[in-house]
Amino acid sequence: MKIFFILGRKPSLSIAEIYNISNRSNLHIIDSNEIFVIAEINSETNITEIFYRLGGSVKVGLIIEDPYKYIEENFISKNAIKSGKLRFAVSFYSSNKLEIDSQKKQKKDQVKLGISIKNFLKDNNVNSQFITNNKDLITSSVLIEKKKILKRGFELNLIKAGNSRYWGMTLAVQDFEGFSFRDYDRPAVNKQKGMLPPKLARIMVNLANISDNSSYKQTIWDPFCGSGTILMEALLLGNSAIGSDIDQISIDETQKNVDWMIRKSLIKEQNVKVFKHDIRQPFNENFNFDAIVTEPYLGPVLKSPISIDEYEKIVTELMPIYDSLSNLFIKNSGMIVGKNRLVVVIPIFKTFDGWKDPSDLFMKLLKKIEITHKISKYPLQWDRPGSIIRRNIKIFEK
Ligand SMILES: C[S@@+](CC[C@H](N)C(=O)[O-])C[C@H]1O[C@@H](n2cnc3c(N)ncnc32)[C@H](O)[C@@H]1O
């Protein structure tokens, strides 16, 4: 059976995330580009369960051979929608540059396809409503949710890359409300210290997955836990979490956010241990963990590009932090499945002389055990338009 994932804003990260959980999910990627991933999957696998674990994919669905046959079998014969009109939408995805340019023509083709499906349904005595928006070739997740399209009908996708062309039926869209709820509604936020977007935190936790066994629960440690964004996502995926930070307020904030998740029934148990610790100080406790997933202190908040002098000053300030993190990772012997991972954000700075990447300086101790290139052909970076700091995600394993 073949399925498709439509990727979010940072396709390299989205593909790396899917690739890294592919073994535990019995999934095999057969095609990928900056828009989608096509994968082969065992027919017994729960596709939506896998999808809802991801932070970087916005849609998942089944690849089908013939849309009319699928509609006939699943919606007409089964009389699937008992009351009211069946609702459906059509989306076109293409990674071909030329097609992206011929938006108007494609919109026409899309409307034609919608009308043809509507007529097909009508010929089979099913009344339907074709939900479409005027400009976009893509039905947004918001519209799909708002109009209850997947509950009251279906979304058909035409997915094109080069000479490949796939038909897909959407099974689920990203829980964008859940991500935004945890981002904006949690009780403790610390904008000044910089908070990771929950979707990126989720991707990083998935990149830390080291087990091929889907029921194996990992222990994730964030030694710069701040208000706990990474730990929250780790807990939501069923992992155990350990959080430490130099700052007692951050420790309290993390605890508050975890308590809130329990109150909101997002998680059941307090699988978390938090304590105050300055990473530059010796760490004598010897506990087991599978992965360190973290965004360390990234330097002062920057509003505009910096000079080379300022860049060097920040690098000097951050060097001991990254050195201590490297040491901690190398020296700590805690191992459960015989492997440990480090998934870490390294800042890249916008200077007057262009982007400067201090990764090599920061991670020289860990150079030999970097595995980012084994998981992704491309750098794993996250930024927003106009940002001064780009987050570079690196993966190490020992
Ligand atoms: C960028 S924030 C982490 C944000 C976190 N990922 C979140 O989304 O809430 C960095 C954190 O590192 C902590 N920190 C700074 N220096 C530290 C040190 N030497 N040892 C441990 N934690 C430190 C800060 O208190 C801050 O909470």
CSV table of C-alpha atoms and ligand atoms in Angstrom, one decimal:
chain,number,residue,atom,x,y,z
A,1,MET,CA,0.0,0.0,0.0
A,2,LYS,CA,1.3,3.5,-0.8
A,3,ILE,CA,0.7,6.6,1.1
A,4,PHE,CA,1.6,10.3,0.7
A,5,PHE,CA,2.7,13.0,3.2
A,6,ILE,CA,2.4,16.7,2.2
A,7,LEU,CA,5.3,18.5,3.8
A,8,GLY,CA,5.3,21.6,5.9
A,9,ARG,CA,7.4,24.8,5.6
A,10,LYS,CA,10.8,23.2,6.0
A,11,PRO,CA,10.7,20.1,3.7
A,12,SER,CA,14.3,19.0,4.5
A,13,LEU,CA,13.4,18.7,8.2
A,14,SER,CA,10.0,17.1,7.3
A,15,ILE,CA,11.7,14.4,5.2
A,16,ALA,CA,14.4,13.8,7.7
A,17,GLU,CA,11.8,13.3,10.4
A,18,ILE,CA,9.8,10.8,8.3
A,19,TYR,CA,13.0,9.0,7.3
A,20,ASN,CA,14.1,8.7,11.0
A,21,ILE,CA,10.9,7.1,12.2
A,22,SER,CA,10.5,4.9,9.0
A,23,ASN,CA,11.9,1.7,10.6
A,24,ARG,CA,9.8,1.9,13.7
A,25,SER,CA,6.8,2.7,11.5
A,26,ASN,CA,7.4,-0.1,8.9
A,27,LEU,CA,7.5,2.6,6.3
A,28,HIS,CA,9.7,2.8,3.2
A,29,ILE,CA,10.2,6.1,1.4
A,30,ILE,CA,10.0,5.6,-2.4
A,31,ASP,CA,9.8,9.2,-3.7
A,32,SER,CA,10.4,12.6,-2.1
A,33,ASN,CA,10.9,16.2,-3.0
A,34,GLU,CA,10.2,19.6,-1.4
A,35,ILE,CA,6.4,19.2,-1.6
A,36,PHE,CA,5.7,15.6,-0.7
A,37,VAL,CA,6.9,12.1,0.3
A,38,ILE,CA,5.5,8.9,-1.1
A,39,ALA,CA,6.0,5.8,1.0
A,40,GLU,CA,5.2,2.1,0.9
A,41,ILE,CA,3.6,0.9,4.1
A,42,ASN,CA,2.2,-2.4,5.5
A,43,SER,CA,-1.6,-2.4,5.1
A,44,GLU,CA,-2.1,-3.2,8.8
A,45,THR,CA,-0.2,-0.1,9.9
A,46,ASN,CA,-2.2,2.7,11.5
A,47,ILE,CA,-1.3,5.5,9.2
A,48,THR,CA,-3.0,8.4,11.0
A,49,GLU,CA,-1.4,7.3,14.3
A,50,ILE,CA,2.1,7.6,12.6
A,51,PHE,CA,1.1,10.9,11.0
A,52,TYR,CA,-0.2,12.6,14.2
A,53,ARG,CA,3.3,11.9,15.8
A,54,LEU,CA,5.0,14.1,13.2
A,55,GLY,CA,5.7,17.9,13.5
A,56,GLY,CA,6.7,18.5,9.9
A,57,SER,CA,3.9,17.1,7.7
A,58,VAL,CA,0.6,18.8,7.1
A,59,LYS,CA,-1.4,16.1,5.4
A,60,VAL,CA,-1.4,12.3,5.0
A,61,GLY,CA,-3.4,10.1,2.7
A,62,LEU,CA,-3.7,7.0,0.6
A,63,ILE,CA,-2.4,6.8,-3.0
A,64,ILE,CA,-5.1,5.4,-5.2
A,65,GLU,CA,-5.2,4.2,-8.8
A,66,ASP,CA,-8.6,5.5,-10.0
A,67,PRO,CA,-10.4,8.3,-8.1
A,68,TYR,CA,-13.9,7.4,-9.7
A,69,LYS,CA,-13.6,3.8,-8.7
A,70,TYR,CA,-12.5,4.8,-5.2
A,71,ILE,CA,-15.4,7.2,-4.8
A,72,GLU,CA,-17.8,4.6,-6.1
A,73,GLU,CA,-16.6,1.9,-3.7
A,74,ASN,CA,-16.2,4.1,-0.6
A,75,PHE,CA,-18.9,6.7,-0.9
A,76,ILE,CA,-21.6,5.6,-3.4
A,77,SER,CA,-22.0,1.8,-2.8
A,78,LYS,CA,-21.6,2.2,1.0
A,79,ASN,CA,-23.9,5.1,1.1
A,80,ALA,CA,-21.3,6.7,3.4
A,81,ILE,CA,-23.0,10.0,4.0
A,82,LYS,CA,-26.4,9.3,5.6
A,83,SER,CA,-27.8,12.8,5.8
A,84,GLY,CA,-27.2,16.1,4.0
A,85,LYS,CA,-24.9,16.6,1.0
A,86,LEU,CA,-21.6,14.9,0.6
A,87,ARG,CA,-18.8,17.5,0.7
A,88,PHE,CA,-15.6,17.2,-1.3
A,89,ALA,CA,-12.6,19.3,-2.2
A,90,VAL,CA,-9.8,18.9,-4.7
A,91,SER,CA,-6.2,19.9,-4.2
A,92,PHE,CA,-3.3,20.0,-6.7
A,93,TYR,CA,0.3,19.7,-5.6
A,94,SER,CA,3.2,20.0,-8.0
A,95,SER,CA,6.9,20.3,-7.6
A,96,ASN,CA,7.3,21.2,-11.3
A,97,LYS,CA,8.4,24.8,-11.7
A,98,LEU,CA,6.5,25.3,-14.9
A,99,GLU,CA,3.3,24.1,-13.4
A,100,ILE,CA,3.6,26.4,-10.5
A,101,ASP,CA,3.8,29.2,-13.0
A,102,SER,CA,0.6,28.1,-14.9
A,103,GLN,CA,-1.6,28.5,-11.8
A,104,LYS,CA,-4.6,29.9,-13.7
A,105,LYS,CA,-4.7,27.0,-16.2
A,106,GLN,CA,-4.4,24.5,-13.4
A,107,LYS,CA,-7.2,26.2,-11.4
A,108,LYS,CA,-9.4,25.7,-14.5
A,109,ASP,CA,-8.5,22.0,-14.7
A,110,GLN,CA,-9.2,21.7,-11.0
A,111,VAL,CA,-12.6,23.2,-11.3
A,112,LYS,CA,-13.3,20.9,-14.3
A,113,LEU,CA,-12.3,17.9,-12.3
A,114,GLY,CA,-14.5,19.0,-9.4
A,115,ILE,CA,-17.5,19.4,-11.7
A,116,SER,CA,-16.9,16.1,-13.3
A,117,ILE,CA,-16.8,14.4,-9.8
A,118,LYS,CA,-20.0,16.3,-8.8
A,119,ASN,CA,-21.7,15.0,-12.0
A,120,PHE,CA,-20.5,11.5,-11.4
A,121,LEU,CA,-21.9,11.6,-7.9
A,122,LYS,CA,-25.2,13.0,-9.2
A,123,ASP,CA,-25.5,10.3,-11.8
A,124,ASN,CA,-25.3,7.9,-8.9
A,125,ASN,CA,-27.9,9.7,-6.9
A,126,VAL,CA,-25.6,11.3,-4.4
A,127,ASN,CA,-26.1,15.1,-3.8
A,128,SER,CA,-22.8,16.8,-3.2
A,129,GLN,CA,-21.2,20.1,-2.5
A,130,PHE,CA,-17.8,20.9,-4.2
A,131,ILE,CA,-15.9,23.0,-1.7
A,132,THR,CA,-13.4,25.2,-3.5
A,133,ASN,CA,-11.6,28.5,-2.9
A,134,ASN,CA,-11.1,31.0,-5.7
A,135,LYS,CA,-7.3,31.2,-6.1
A,136,ASP,CA,-5.5,28.4,-4.3
A,137,LEU,CA,-4.8,25.0,-5.8
A,138,ILE,CA,-4.6,23.7,-2.3
A,139,THR,CA,-7.4,23.2,0.2
A,140,SER,CA,-6.0,24.4,3.5
A,141,SER,CA,-6.1,22.3,6.6
A,142,VAL,CA,-8.1,25.1,8.2
A,143,LEU,CA,-10.8,24.9,5.5
A,144,ILE,CA,-10.8,21.1,5.6
A,145,GLU,CA,-11.4,21.2,9.4
A,146,LYS,CA,-13.9,24.1,9.3
A,147,LYS,CA,-16.0,22.5,6.6
A,148,LYS,CA,-15.6,19.0,8.1
A,149,ILE,CA,-14.7,17.8,4.7
A,150,LEU,CA,-13.1,14.5,5.9
A,151,LYS,CA,-16.1,13.7,8.1
A,152,ARG,CA,-18.7,14.6,5.6
A,153,GLY,CA,-16.9,13.4,2.4
A,154,PHE,CA,-13.4,13.4,1.0
A,155,GLU,CA,-10.5,15.4,-0.4
A,156,LEU,CA,-9.0,14.2,-3.6
A,157,ASN,CA,-5.4,15.2,-4.3
A,158,LEU,CA,-3.5,15.3,-7.6
A,159,ILE,CA,0.2,15.1,-6.8
A,160,LYS,CA,2.8,15.7,-9.5
A,161,ALA,CA,6.6,15.6,-9.7
A,162,GLY,CA,8.5,15.3,-13.0
A,163,ASN,CA,6.8,12.6,-14.9
A,164,SER,CA,5.2,11.0,-11.8
A,165,ARG,CA,1.6,11.6,-11.1
A,166,TYR,CA,-0.3,10.3,-8.2
A,167,TRP,CA,-3.9,10.4,-7.0
A,168,GLY,CA,-4.3,10.6,-3.3
A,169,MET,CA,-7.2,10.6,-0.8
A,170,THR,CA,-6.6,12.6,2.3
A,171,LEU,CA,-6.8,10.6,5.6
A,172,ALA,CA,-5.9,13.4,8.1
A,173,VAL,CA,-4.6,16.9,8.3
A,174,GLN,CA,-2.1,18.3,10.9
A,175,ASP,CA,-3.5,19.1,14.3
A,176,PHE,CA,-2.6,22.8,13.8
A,177,GLU,CA,-4.9,23.8,16.7
A,178,GLY,CA,-3.2,21.4,19.1
A,179,PHE,CA,0.3,22.9,18.2
A,180,SER,CA,-1.0,26.4,18.5
A,181,PHE,CA,-2.8,25.6,21.8
A,182,ARG,CA,0.5,24.4,23.4
A,183,ASP,CA,2.3,27.4,21.9
A,184,TYR,CA,0.0,30.2,23.0
A,185,ASP,CA,-2.3,28.8,25.8
A,186,ARG,CA,0.2,27.1,28.1
A,187,PRO,CA,0.6,29.0,31.4
A,188,ALA,CA,4.3,29.6,31.3
A,189,VAL,CA,5.9,31.3,28.3
A,190,ASN,CA,9.3,32.9,28.2
A,191,LYS,CA,9.5,35.0,25.1
A,192,GLN,CA,12.7,36.8,26.2
A,193,LYS,CA,14.7,33.6,26.4
A,194,GLY,CA,13.4,32.4,23.1
A,195,MET,CA,10.9,29.6,22.7
A,196,LEU,CA,11.2,26.9,20.2
A,197,PRO,CA,8.1,26.5,18.0
A,198,PRO,CA,6.4,23.3,19.2
A,199,LYS,CA,6.4,21.8,15.6
A,200,LEU,CA,10.2,22.1,15.5
A,201,ALA,CA,10.5,20.7,19.0
A,202,ARG,CA,8.3,17.7,17.8
A,203,ILE,CA,10.5,17.2,14.8
A,204,MET,CA,13.7,17.3,16.9
A,205,VAL,CA,12.2,14.7,19.3
A,206,ASN,CA,11.4,12.4,16.3
A,207,LEU,CA,15.0,12.9,15.0
A,208,ALA,CA,16.2,11.6,18.3
A,209,ASN,CA,14.4,8.3,17.8
A,210,ILE,CA,16.9,5.5,18.0
A,211,SER,CA,14.7,2.4,18.4
A,212,ASP,CA,13.1,0.4,15.6
A,213,ASN,CA,10.5,-0.8,18.0
A,214,SER,CA,7.4,1.4,17.9
A,215,SER,CA,6.4,0.5,21.5
A,216,TYR,CA,9.8,1.5,23.0
A,217,LYS,CA,9.5,4.7,25.1
A,218,GLN,CA,12.7,6.8,25.1
A,219,THR,CA,14.1,9.0,27.9
A,220,ILE,CA,14.8,12.5,26.5
A,221,TRP,CA,16.9,15.0,28.4
A,222,ASP,CA,16.9,18.7,27.7
A,223,PRO,CA,19.7,20.3,29.7
A,224,PHE,CA,18.6,23.9,28.7
A,225,CYS,CA,14.9,23.2,29.1
A,226,GLY,CA,13.6,26.8,29.5
A,227,SER,CA,9.9,26.6,29.8
A,228,GLY,CA,9.9,23.0,28.5
A,229,THR,CA,8.8,23.1,24.9
A,230,ILE,CA,10.9,20.1,23.9
A,231,LEU,CA,10.0,18.2,27.0
A,232,MET,CA,6.2,18.8,26.4
A,233,GLU,CA,6.5,17.3,22.9
A,234,ALA,CA,8.6,14.4,24.1
A,235,LEU,CA,6.0,13.6,26.8
A,236,LEU,CA,3.1,13.9,24.3
A,237,LEU,CA,4.8,11.1,22.2
A,238,GLY,CA,4.9,8.9,25.3
A,239,ASN,CA,8.5,9.4,26.2
A,240,SER,CA,10.0,10.1,29.7
A,241,ALA,CA,11.5,13.5,30.1
A,242,ILE,CA,14.4,15.0,32.1
A,243,GLY,CA,14.8,18.7,32.2
A,244,SER,CA,17.5,20.9,33.7
A,245,ASP,CA,18.4,24.5,33.4
A,246,ILE,CA,20.6,27.0,35.2
A,247,ASP,CA,17.6,29.1,36.1
A,248,GLN,CA,15.1,28.1,38.9
A,249,ILE,CA,12.3,30.1,37.2
A,250,SER,CA,12.7,28.1,34.1
A,251,ILE,CA,12.5,24.8,36.1
A,252,ASP,CA,9.3,26.1,37.7
A,253,GLU,CA,7.9,27.1,34.4
A,254,THR,CA,8.6,23.7,32.9
A,255,GLN,CA,6.8,22.0,35.8
A,256,LYS,CA,3.9,24.4,35.5
A,257,ASN,CA,3.5,23.6,31.8
A,258,VAL,CA,3.7,19.8,32.4
A,259,ASP,CA,1.1,20.1,35.2
A,260,TRP,CA,-1.1,22.1,32.7
A,261,MET,CA,-0.8,19.3,30.1
A,262,ILE,CA,-2.1,16.8,32.7
A,263,ARG,CA,-5.0,19.1,33.7
A,264,LYS,CA,-5.9,19.5,30.0
A,265,SER,CA,-5.7,15.7,29.6
A,266,LEU,CA,-3.0,16.0,27.0
A,267,ILE,CA,-0.9,13.5,29.0
A,268,LYS,CA,-1.8,11.1,31.8
A,269,GLU,CA,1.3,10.9,34.0
A,270,GLN,CA,4.2,13.0,35.3
A,271,ASN,CA,6.9,11.2,33.4
A,272,VAL,CA,9.3,14.0,34.1
A,273,LYS,CA,12.1,14.9,36.4
A,274,VAL,CA,13.4,18.5,36.5
A,275,PHE,CA,16.3,20.0,38.4
A,276,LYS,CA,18.5,23.0,38.4
A,277,HIS,CA,21.9,22.5,36.8
A,278,ASP,CA,24.5,24.8,35.2
A,279,ILE,CA,25.9,22.8,32.3
A,280,ARG,CA,29.4,24.2,32.8
A,281,GLN,CA,29.6,22.6,36.2
A,282,PRO,CA,30.6,18.9,36.7
A,283,PHE,CA,27.7,16.5,36.5
A,284,ASN,CA,28.1,13.6,38.8
A,285,GLU,CA,24.7,11.9,38.6
A,286,ASN,CA,24.7,8.9,36.4
A,287,PHE,CA,21.3,8.3,35.0
A,288,ASN,CA,20.1,6.6,31.9
A,289,PHE,CA,18.9,8.5,28.9
A,290,ASP,CA,18.5,7.7,25.2
A,291,ALA,CA,18.9,11.2,23.8
A,292,ILE,CA,19.7,14.7,24.6
A,293,VAL,CA,17.4,17.0,22.6
A,294,THR,CA,18.1,20.7,23.2
A,295,GLU,CA,18.2,24.3,22.1
A,296,PRO,CA,21.0,25.8,24.2
A,297,TYR,CA,21.3,29.4,25.1
A,298,LEU,CA,21.8,31.1,21.7
A,299,GLY,CA,23.2,34.4,22.9
A,300,PRO,CA,21.5,37.8,23.3
A,301,VAL,CA,18.2,38.5,21.4
A,302,LEU,CA,19.1,40.1,18.1
A,303,LYS,CA,16.9,42.6,16.2
A,304,SER,CA,19.2,43.4,13.3
A,305,PRO,CA,22.3,41.9,11.5
A,306,ILE,CA,25.5,42.1,13.5
A,307,SER,CA,29.1,43.0,12.8
A,308,ILE,CA,31.9,40.4,12.6
A,309,ASP,CA,33.2,41.8,16.0
A,310,GLU,CA,29.8,41.2,17.6
A,311,TYR,CA,29.6,37.7,16.0
A,312,GLU,CA,33.0,36.8,17.4
A,313,LYS,CA,32.0,38.1,20.9
A,314,ILE,CA,28.9,35.9,20.8
A,315,VAL,CA,30.8,32.9,19.6
A,316,THR,CA,33.3,33.4,22.5
A,317,GLU,CA,30.4,33.6,25.0
A,318,LEU,CA,28.7,30.4,23.6
A,319,MET,CA,31.9,28.3,23.2
A,320,PRO,CA,32.0,27.1,26.8
A,321,ILE,CA,28.3,26.2,26.7
A,322,TYR,CA,28.7,24.0,23.6
A,323,ASP,CA,31.9,22.5,24.9
A,324,SER,CA,30.2,21.5,28.2
A,325,LEU,CA,27.3,20.1,26.2
A,326,SER,CA,29.7,18.0,24.0
A,327,ASN,CA,31.5,16.8,27.1
A,328,LEU,CA,28.3,15.9,28.9
A,329,PHE,CA,27.2,13.9,25.9
A,330,ILE,CA,30.4,12.1,25.4
A,331,LYS,CA,31.1,11.3,29.0
A,332,ASN,CA,27.7,10.3,30.2
A,333,SER,CA,27.5,6.5,30.0
A,334,GLY,CA,23.8,6.1,30.4
A,335,MET,CA,22.7,3.8,27.6
A,336,ILE,CA,19.6,1.8,27.3
A,337,VAL,CA,19.5,0.4,23.7
A,338,GLY,CA,23.2,0.6,23.3
A,339,LYS,CA,23.0,4.0,21.5
A,340,ASN,CA,22.7,7.6,22.6
A,341,ARG,CA,21.7,10.6,20.4
A,342,LEU,CA,22.3,14.3,20.6
A,343,VAL,CA,19.9,16.5,18.6
A,344,VAL,CA,20.9,20.1,19.1
A,345,VAL,CA,20.2,23.6,17.7
A,346,ILE,CA,23.2,25.5,16.6
A,347,PRO,CA,22.6,29.2,15.7
A,348,ILE,CA,23.7,30.7,12.4
A,349,PHE,CA,24.1,34.4,12.5
A,350,LYS,CA,23.2,37.1,9.9
A,351,THR,CA,26.2,39.5,9.9
A,352,PHE,CA,26.9,42.5,7.6
A,353,ASP,CA,29.1,40.0,5.7
A,354,GLY,CA,26.4,37.4,5.2
A,355,TRP,CA,25.5,34.3,7.2
A,356,LYS,CA,28.1,32.9,9.6
A,357,ASP,CA,27.9,29.4,10.9
A,358,PRO,CA,29.9,28.5,14.0
A,359,SER,CA,29.0,24.8,13.9
A,360,ASP,CA,32.5,23.6,13.3
A,361,LEU,CA,33.9,25.6,16.2
A,362,PHE,CA,31.1,24.5,18.6
A,363,MET,CA,31.0,20.9,17.8
A,364,LYS,CA,34.6,20.0,17.0
A,365,LEU,CA,34.7,17.5,19.9
A,366,LEU,CA,31.8,15.6,18.3
A,367,LYS,CA,32.9,15.8,14.6
A,368,LYS,CA,33.6,12.1,14.3
A,369,ILE,CA,30.1,11.0,15.5
A,370,GLU,CA,28.0,13.4,13.5
A,371,ILE,CA,25.3,11.6,11.6
A,372,THR,CA,23.1,14.4,10.2
A,373,HIS,CA,24.3,13.6,6.7
A,374,LYS,CA,23.1,10.0,7.1
A,375,ILE,CA,19.6,11.2,7.8
A,376,SER,CA,19.4,14.1,5.4
A,377,LYS,CA,21.0,15.1,2.1
A,378,TYR,CA,20.4,18.7,3.0
A,379,PRO,CA,21.2,20.9,6.0
A,380,LEU,CA,18.5,20.8,8.5
A,381,GLN,CA,17.6,24.5,9.1
A,382,TRP,CA,14.7,26.4,10.5
A,383,ASP,CA,14.2,30.1,10.2
A,384,ARG,CA,11.4,32.7,9.7
A,385,PRO,CA,11.5,35.3,6.9
A,386,GLY,CA,13.6,38.3,8.1
A,387,SER,CA,15.1,36.5,11.1
A,388,ILE,CA,18.7,37.2,12.2
A,389,ILE,CA,19.3,33.8,13.7
A,390,ARG,CA,18.8,30.6,11.7
A,391,ARG,CA,18.5,27.4,13.7
A,392,ASN,CA,20.7,24.7,12.4
A,393,ILE,CA,19.8,21.2,13.7
A,394,LYS,CA,22.7,18.7,14.0
A,395,ILE,CA,22.5,15.1,15.0
A,396,PHE,CA,25.2,13.0,16.8
A,397,GLU,CA,25.2,9.4,17.9
A,398,LYS,CA,27.5,7.3,20.0
B,1,LIG,C1,16.9,29.2,24.3
B,1,LIG,S1,16.5,28.8,25.9
B,1,LIG,C2,15.7,27.3,25.7
B,1,LIG,C3,14.3,27.4,25.3
B,1,LIG,C4,13.6,26.1,25.3
B,1,LIG,N1,14.0,25.3,24.2
B,1,LIG,C5,12.1,26.5,25.2
B,1,LIG,O1,11.5,26.4,24.1
B,1,LIG,O2,11.5,26.8,26.2
B,1,LIG,C6,18.0,28.5,26.7
B,1,LIG,C7,17.9,28.2,28.1
B,1,LIG,O3,19.2,27.9,28.6
B,1,LIG,C8,19.4,28.2,29.9
B,1,LIG,N2,20.8,28.4,30.2
B,1,LIG,C9,21.7,29.4,29.9
B,1,LIG,N3,22.9,29.1,30.3
B,1,LIG,C10,22.9,27.9,30.9
B,1,LIG,C11,23.8,27.1,31.5
B,1,LIG,N4,25.1,27.4,31.6
B,1,LIG,N5,23.5,25.8,31.9
B,1,LIG,C12,22.1,25.4,31.8
B,1,LIG,N6,21.2,26.2,31.3
B,1,LIG,C13,21.5,27.4,30.8
B,1,LIG,C14,18.6,29.5,30.0
B,1,LIG,O4,18.2,29.7,31.4
B,1,LIG,C15,17.4,29.3,29.1
B,1,LIG,O5,16.3,28.8,29.8
